[in-house]
C-alpha positions in Angstrom: 76.6 -63.0 28.0 78.5 -60.8 30.3 81.5 -58.6 29.2 84.6 -58.3 31.4 83.5 -54.8 32.4 80.5 -56.3 34.0 82.7 -58.0 36.6 84.5 -54.8 37.6 83.1 -53.3 40.9 83.0 -49.5 40.7 83.4 -47.8 44.1 82.5 -44.1 44.0 84.5 -41.5 46.0 87.5 -43.8 46.8 90.2 -42.9 47.7 88.9 -39.4 47.5 85.7 -37.6 46.5 85.1 -37.5 42.7 87.2 -40.6 42.0 85.6 -43.9 40.8 87.8 -46.8 42.0 87.8 -49.7 39.5 88.1 -52.8 41.7 89.9 -55.8 40.0 89.2 -58.1 42.9 85.7 -58.6 41.8 87.1 -60.0 38.5 89.3 -62.4 40.4 86.5 -63.6 42.7 84.3 -64.9 39.8 85.5 -67.9 37.8 84.1 -66.5 34.6 85.6 -63.1 35.1 89.0 -64.5 36.0 88.9 -66.8 32.9 87.7 -64.0 30.7 90.6 -61.7 31.9 93.3 -64.3 31.3 91.8 -65.3 28.0 91.7 -61.7 27.0 95.4 -61.2 27.8 96.3 -64.3 26.0 94.4 -63.1 22.9 96.4 -59.9 22.9 99.6 -62.1 22.6 98.4 -64.2 19.7 101.1 -64.0 17.0 103.5 -62.1 19.3 106.9 -63.7 19.6 108.2 -63.6 23.2 110.4 -65.5 25.6 109.3 -64.4 29.1 106.5 -62.6 30.9 107.4 -59.9 33.5 104.9 -58.7 36.1 105.0 -56.2 39.0 104.1 -57.0 42.5 101.3 -57.9 43.3 98.5 -57.9 40.7 101.0 -58.3 37.9 101.8 -61.6 39.5 98.1 -62.6 39.6 97.6 -62.0 35.9 101.1 -62.6 34.6 101.7 -66.1 36.0 98.6 -67.7 34.4 99.5 -66.0 31.1 103.1 -67.4 31.3 101.8 -70.8 32.3 99.3 -71.0 29.4 101.9 -69.9 26.9 104.6 -72.2 28.4 106.9 -69.2 29.2 108.9 -68.2 32.3 107.7 -65.5 34.6 109.9 -62.8 36.1 108.6 -61.0 39.2 109.4 -57.3 39.8 109.2 -56.5 43.5 109.4 -53.6 45.9 112.9 -52.8 47.1 114.4 -55.4 49.5 112.1 -58.3 48.7 114.3 -60.3 46.3 117.1 -62.5 47.7 119.7 -62.4 44.9 121.6 -59.5 43.2 119.2 -57.1 41.7 118.9 -54.1 39.4 116.7 -51.2 40.6 114.7 -48.4 39.3 113.2 -45.5 41.2 109.9 -44.0 40.0 107.5 -41.3 41.0 104.3 -41.9 42.9 101.5 -39.4 43.5 103.1 -38.4 46.8 106.8 -39.3 46.7 108.7 -42.1 45.0 109.3 -45.8 45.2 111.9 -48.4 44.1 111.3 -51.6 42.1 113.8 -54.4 41.8 114.4 -57.4 39.5 116.9 -60.1 39.8 120.0 -59.2 37.7 119.9 -62.6 35.9 116.1 -62.6 35.3 116.1 -61.4 31.8 118.9 -62.5 29.4 120.3 -60.2 26.7 118.2 -60.6 23.5 115.2 -62.0 25.2 111.8 -60.7 24.0 109.7 -59.6 27.0 106.0 -59.1 27.5 104.9 -57.1 30.6 101.5 -57.9 32.1 99.7 -55.9 34.8 96.2 -55.3 36.0 96.0 -51.6 35.4 97.7 -48.7 33.7 97.1 -45.3 35.3 100.0 -42.8 35.1 102.3 -45.4 33.6 105.2 -44.8 36.0 105.5 -48.3 37.3 105.6 -49.9 33.9 108.0 -47.2 32.6 110.4 -48.1 35.4 110.0 -51.8 34.5 110.8 -51.2 30.8 114.0 -49.5 31.9 115.0 -52.5 34.0 114.3 -55.0 31.2 116.3 -52.9 28.7 119.1 -52.4 31.2 119.5 -56.2 31.3 119.5 -56.4 27.5 115.9 -57.5 27.0 113.5 -56.2 24.4 109.9 -55.2 25.5 107.7 -56.4 22.6 104.3 -55.8 24.2 102.7 -54.5 27.4 99.3 -55.8 28.3 96.8 -54.6 30.9 93.4 -55.8 32.1 92.2 -52.1 32.6 93.3 -48.7 31.6 92.4 -45.3 33.0 92.9 -43.3 29.8 92.3 -39.9 31.6 95.6 -40.3 33.5 97.6 -40.5 30.2 99.8 -43.5 31.1 100.2 -44.4 27.5 102.2 -41.2 26.9 105.0 -42.6 29.1 104.9 -45.8 27.1 104.6 -44.3 23.6 107.6 -46.3 22.3 105.9 -49.6 23.1 103.0 -51.6 21.9 100.4 -51.2 24.6 97.0 -52.9 24.8 94.2 -53.1 27.4 91.1 -55.3 27.6 89.0 -52.5 29.2 89.5 -48.8 28.7 87.9 -46.2 31.0 88.0 -42.7 29.6 88.2 -41.0 33.0 90.6 -41.2 35.9 
C-alpha cells in the first residue's frame, strides 16, 4: 500500500539549483492521494474542539474546504489584498523577496470561536503567522494548524511555536 509521500512529485533544481520542489498537484490528481491527504488532515483533528476552518488562497482552499465539509464546519477564505468584497482586516507579511498582504472578512471569525488553520505546506511560516494574527485580531482562538507537507529545514514551526502544529509529511531539508 502506498504512503502519501509516494504521491508527491519531486522536481529537482526548481525554482533554482539545489532545491527539490515538492509538488502537491500530483497528490490532487490521484483519487487515492487526494483521499489520503484529506483523511490525514481529518485524523489530526480527531478530538479537537473547533468551530471553523480557515485556509489561505489557494491551496488552503483545496485542502481546507473538504475538511470543513467532512466535519460539518464553516470555511473562512484568506485571500490576497483586494480580492474580498466586504470590509476586511489585513496583515502584511514578508516573502523571500519583498512583502505581501493577506485579508479576511471582518465578520468571518466571531469572538470566542475556536479556529483550525489548514494549508498544503509550511515552509518559513510567514503566511500562517499572518493568518494567526488576523484570527486573533477578530477575537478567535487558533486551536490547531494542520499541513499536508512541511519543509522542516526552513524552520517555519519557530514562527508558530505558540500553536499546536502538525504535518502529515515532513521533509528535513528545504
